[in-house]
mmCIF file of C-alpha atoms in Angstrom:
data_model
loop_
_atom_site.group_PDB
_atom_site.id
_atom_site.type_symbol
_atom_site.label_atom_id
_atom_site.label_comp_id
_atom_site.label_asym_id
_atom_site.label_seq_id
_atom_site.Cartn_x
_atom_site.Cartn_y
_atom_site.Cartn_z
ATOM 1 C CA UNK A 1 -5.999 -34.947 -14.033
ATOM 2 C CA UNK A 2 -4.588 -36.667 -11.185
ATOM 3 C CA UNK A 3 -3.079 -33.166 -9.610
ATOM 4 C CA UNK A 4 -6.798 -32.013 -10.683
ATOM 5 C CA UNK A 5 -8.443 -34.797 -8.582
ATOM 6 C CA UNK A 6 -8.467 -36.825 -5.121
ATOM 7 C CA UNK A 7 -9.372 -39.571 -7.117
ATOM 8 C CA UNK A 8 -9.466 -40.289 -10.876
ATOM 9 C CA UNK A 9 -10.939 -43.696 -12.164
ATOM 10 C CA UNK A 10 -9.354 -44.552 -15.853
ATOM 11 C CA UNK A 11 -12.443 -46.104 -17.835
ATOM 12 C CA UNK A 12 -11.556 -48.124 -20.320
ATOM 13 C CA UNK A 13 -14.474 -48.881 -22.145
ATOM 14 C CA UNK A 14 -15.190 -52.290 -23.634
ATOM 15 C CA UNK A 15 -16.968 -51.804 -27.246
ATOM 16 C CA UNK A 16 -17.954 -55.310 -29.192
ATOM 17 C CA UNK A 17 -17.853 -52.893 -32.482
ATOM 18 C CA UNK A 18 -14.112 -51.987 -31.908
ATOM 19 C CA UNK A 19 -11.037 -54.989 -32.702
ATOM 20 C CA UNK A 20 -8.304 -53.092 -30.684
ATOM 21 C CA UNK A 21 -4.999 -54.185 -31.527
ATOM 22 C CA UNK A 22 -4.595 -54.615 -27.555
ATOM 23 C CA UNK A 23 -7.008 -56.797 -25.674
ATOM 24 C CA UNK A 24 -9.003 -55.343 -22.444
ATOM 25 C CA UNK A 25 -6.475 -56.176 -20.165
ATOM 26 C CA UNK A 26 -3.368 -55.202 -22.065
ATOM 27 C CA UNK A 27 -4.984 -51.626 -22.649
ATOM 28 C CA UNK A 28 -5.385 -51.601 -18.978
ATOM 29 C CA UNK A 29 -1.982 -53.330 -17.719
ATOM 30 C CA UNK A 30 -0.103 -50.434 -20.002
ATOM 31 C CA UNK A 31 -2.735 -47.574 -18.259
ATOM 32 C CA UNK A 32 -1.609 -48.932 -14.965
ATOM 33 C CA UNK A 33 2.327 -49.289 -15.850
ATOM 34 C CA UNK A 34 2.550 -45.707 -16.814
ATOM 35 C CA UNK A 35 0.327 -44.286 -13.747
ATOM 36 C CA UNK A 36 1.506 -46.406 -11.322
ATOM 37 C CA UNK A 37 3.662 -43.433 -9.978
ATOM 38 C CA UNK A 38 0.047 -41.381 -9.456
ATOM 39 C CA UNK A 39 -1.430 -42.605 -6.075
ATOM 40 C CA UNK A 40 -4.441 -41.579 -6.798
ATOM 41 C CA UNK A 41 -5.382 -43.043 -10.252
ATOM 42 C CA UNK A 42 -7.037 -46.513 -10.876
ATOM 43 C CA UNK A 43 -7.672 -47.911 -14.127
ATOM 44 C CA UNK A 44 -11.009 -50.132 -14.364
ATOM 45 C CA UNK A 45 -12.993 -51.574 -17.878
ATOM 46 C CA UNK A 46 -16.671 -49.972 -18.074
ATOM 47 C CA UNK A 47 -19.420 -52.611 -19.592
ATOM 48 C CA UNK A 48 -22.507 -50.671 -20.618
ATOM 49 C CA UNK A 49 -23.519 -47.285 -20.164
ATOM 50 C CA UNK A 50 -20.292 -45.150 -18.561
ATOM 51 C CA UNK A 51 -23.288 -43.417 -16.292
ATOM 52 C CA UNK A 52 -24.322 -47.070 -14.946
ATOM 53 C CA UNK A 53 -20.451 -47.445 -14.079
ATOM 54 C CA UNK A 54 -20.680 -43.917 -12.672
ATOM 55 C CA UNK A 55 -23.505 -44.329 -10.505
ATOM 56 C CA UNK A 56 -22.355 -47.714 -9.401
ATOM 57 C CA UNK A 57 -19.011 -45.631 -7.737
ATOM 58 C CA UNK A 58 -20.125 -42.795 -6.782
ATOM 59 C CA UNK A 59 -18.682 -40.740 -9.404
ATOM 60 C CA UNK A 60 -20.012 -37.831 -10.153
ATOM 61 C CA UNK A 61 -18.198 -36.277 -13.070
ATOM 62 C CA UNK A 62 -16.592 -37.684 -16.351
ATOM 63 C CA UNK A 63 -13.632 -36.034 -17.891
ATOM 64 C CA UNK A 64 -13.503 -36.150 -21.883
ATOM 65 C CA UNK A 65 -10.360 -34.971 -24.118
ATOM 66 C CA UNK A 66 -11.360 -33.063 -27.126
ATOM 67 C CA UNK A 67 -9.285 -32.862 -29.868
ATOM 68 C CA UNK A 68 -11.048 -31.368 -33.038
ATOM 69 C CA UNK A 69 -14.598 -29.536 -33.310
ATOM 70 C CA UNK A 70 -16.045 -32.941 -34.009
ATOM 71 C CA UNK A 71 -15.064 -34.477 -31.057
ATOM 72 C CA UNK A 72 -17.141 -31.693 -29.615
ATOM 73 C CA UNK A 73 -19.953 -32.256 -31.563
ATOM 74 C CA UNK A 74 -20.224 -35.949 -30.202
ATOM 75 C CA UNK A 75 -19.159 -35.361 -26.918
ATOM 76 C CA UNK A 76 -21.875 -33.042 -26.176
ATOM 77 C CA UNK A 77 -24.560 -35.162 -27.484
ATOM 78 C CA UNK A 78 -23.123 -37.964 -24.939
ATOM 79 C CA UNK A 79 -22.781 -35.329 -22.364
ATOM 80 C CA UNK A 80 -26.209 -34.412 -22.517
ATOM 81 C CA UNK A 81 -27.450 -37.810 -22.438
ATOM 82 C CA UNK A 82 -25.330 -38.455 -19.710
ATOM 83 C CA UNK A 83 -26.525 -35.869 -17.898
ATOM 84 C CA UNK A 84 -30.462 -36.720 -18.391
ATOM 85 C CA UNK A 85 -29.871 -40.614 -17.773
ATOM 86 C CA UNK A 86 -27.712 -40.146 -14.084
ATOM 87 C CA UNK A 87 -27.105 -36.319 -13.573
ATOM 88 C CA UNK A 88 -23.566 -37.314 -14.341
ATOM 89 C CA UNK A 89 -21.507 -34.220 -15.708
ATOM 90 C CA UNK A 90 -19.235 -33.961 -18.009
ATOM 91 C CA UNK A 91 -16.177 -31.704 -18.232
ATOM 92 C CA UNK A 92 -13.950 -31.373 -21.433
ATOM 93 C CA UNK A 93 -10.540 -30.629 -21.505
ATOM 94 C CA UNK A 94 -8.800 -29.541 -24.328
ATOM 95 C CA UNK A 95 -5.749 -31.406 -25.864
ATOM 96 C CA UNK A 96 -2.219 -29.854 -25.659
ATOM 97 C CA UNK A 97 -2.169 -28.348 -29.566
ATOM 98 C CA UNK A 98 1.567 -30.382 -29.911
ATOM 99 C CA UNK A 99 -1.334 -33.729 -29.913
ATOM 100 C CA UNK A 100 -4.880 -32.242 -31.447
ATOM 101 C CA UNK A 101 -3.573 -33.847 -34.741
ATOM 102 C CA UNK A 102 -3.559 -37.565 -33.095
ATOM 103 C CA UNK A 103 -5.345 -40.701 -32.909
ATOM 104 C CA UNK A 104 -4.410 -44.185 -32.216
ATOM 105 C CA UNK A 105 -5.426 -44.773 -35.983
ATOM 106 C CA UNK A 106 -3.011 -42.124 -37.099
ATOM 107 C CA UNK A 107 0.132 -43.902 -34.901
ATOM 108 C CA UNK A 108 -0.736 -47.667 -35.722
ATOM 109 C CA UNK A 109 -0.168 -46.362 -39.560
ATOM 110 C CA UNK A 110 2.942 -44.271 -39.372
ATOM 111 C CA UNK A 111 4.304 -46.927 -36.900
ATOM 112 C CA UNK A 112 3.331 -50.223 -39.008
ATOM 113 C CA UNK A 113 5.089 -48.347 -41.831
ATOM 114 C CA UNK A 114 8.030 -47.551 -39.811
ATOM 115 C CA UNK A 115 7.754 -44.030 -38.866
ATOM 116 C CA UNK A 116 8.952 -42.955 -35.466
ATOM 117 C CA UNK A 117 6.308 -42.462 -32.830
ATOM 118 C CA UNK A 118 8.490 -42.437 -29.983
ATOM 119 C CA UNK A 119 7.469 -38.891 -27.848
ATOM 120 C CA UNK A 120 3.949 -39.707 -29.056
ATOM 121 C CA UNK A 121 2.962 -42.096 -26.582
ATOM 122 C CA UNK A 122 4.419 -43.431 -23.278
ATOM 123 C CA UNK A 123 7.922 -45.316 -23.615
ATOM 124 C CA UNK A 124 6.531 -48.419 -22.321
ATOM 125 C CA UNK A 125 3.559 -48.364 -24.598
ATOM 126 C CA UNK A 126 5.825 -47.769 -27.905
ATOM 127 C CA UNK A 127 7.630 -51.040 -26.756
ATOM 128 C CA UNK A 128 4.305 -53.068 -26.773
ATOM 129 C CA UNK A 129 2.944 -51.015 -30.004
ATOM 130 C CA UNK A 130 6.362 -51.466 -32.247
ATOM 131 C CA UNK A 131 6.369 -55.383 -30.899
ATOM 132 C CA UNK A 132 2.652 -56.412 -31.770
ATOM 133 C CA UNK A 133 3.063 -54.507 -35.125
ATOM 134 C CA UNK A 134 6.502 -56.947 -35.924
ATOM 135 C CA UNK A 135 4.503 -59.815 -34.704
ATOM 136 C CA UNK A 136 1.783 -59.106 -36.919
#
């Protein structure tokens, strides 16, 4: 996205129903180590509505992965709602077909049960992932 972009905001969102293995700021710390070599990308957490943070910057367009028809199926609904609440759009990119299968479910397992993960995710972010897992 960032060769897409002039700038590109990584929203982390901040969900009391989710208990990330990572807190807020370690999600964000490892989003910032591995982009720090894109000028153009900052990393931020979203509270609320992702159109409230949207309108707050400026932003006019939100950029959604899709990896399966039912992430389609969601995403559209939230697109659409999106689009009524702010007139923010939304523009879905498809995931390379070498990572539709994947979810950060799917790696915590294989990884916690010592599978190898490593070309799945960022080499910094394997570190953290395979040391939180032993700590656990």
């Amino acid at each position: 996205m960032a060769g897409l972009f002039d700038e590109v905001v990584v929203a982390v969102g901040k969900n009391a129903g989710k208990n990330g293995l990572f807190s807020y700021t370690e999600r964000m710390d490892m989003i910032r180590d591995v982009t720090a070599h894109l000028p153009n990308v900052t990393v931020e957490v979203v509270e609320g509505l992702l159109v409230d943070f949207c309108v707050e910057r400026g932003i006019k367009a939100a950029v959604k992965g899709l990896r399966a028809v039912g992430d389609f199926d969601y995403e559209l609904q939230m697109s659409q709602m999106n689009h009524r609440l702010a007139n923010v759009e939304t523009l879905f990119v498809a995931t390379n077909p070498l990572y539709s299968f994947l979810s950060s479910s799917l790696i915590k397992e294989v990884c916690s049960l010592g599978g190898d993960v490593s070309g799945l995710l960022p080499e910094p972010v394997l570190e953290k992932l395979v040391e939180r897992l032993r700590d656990r």
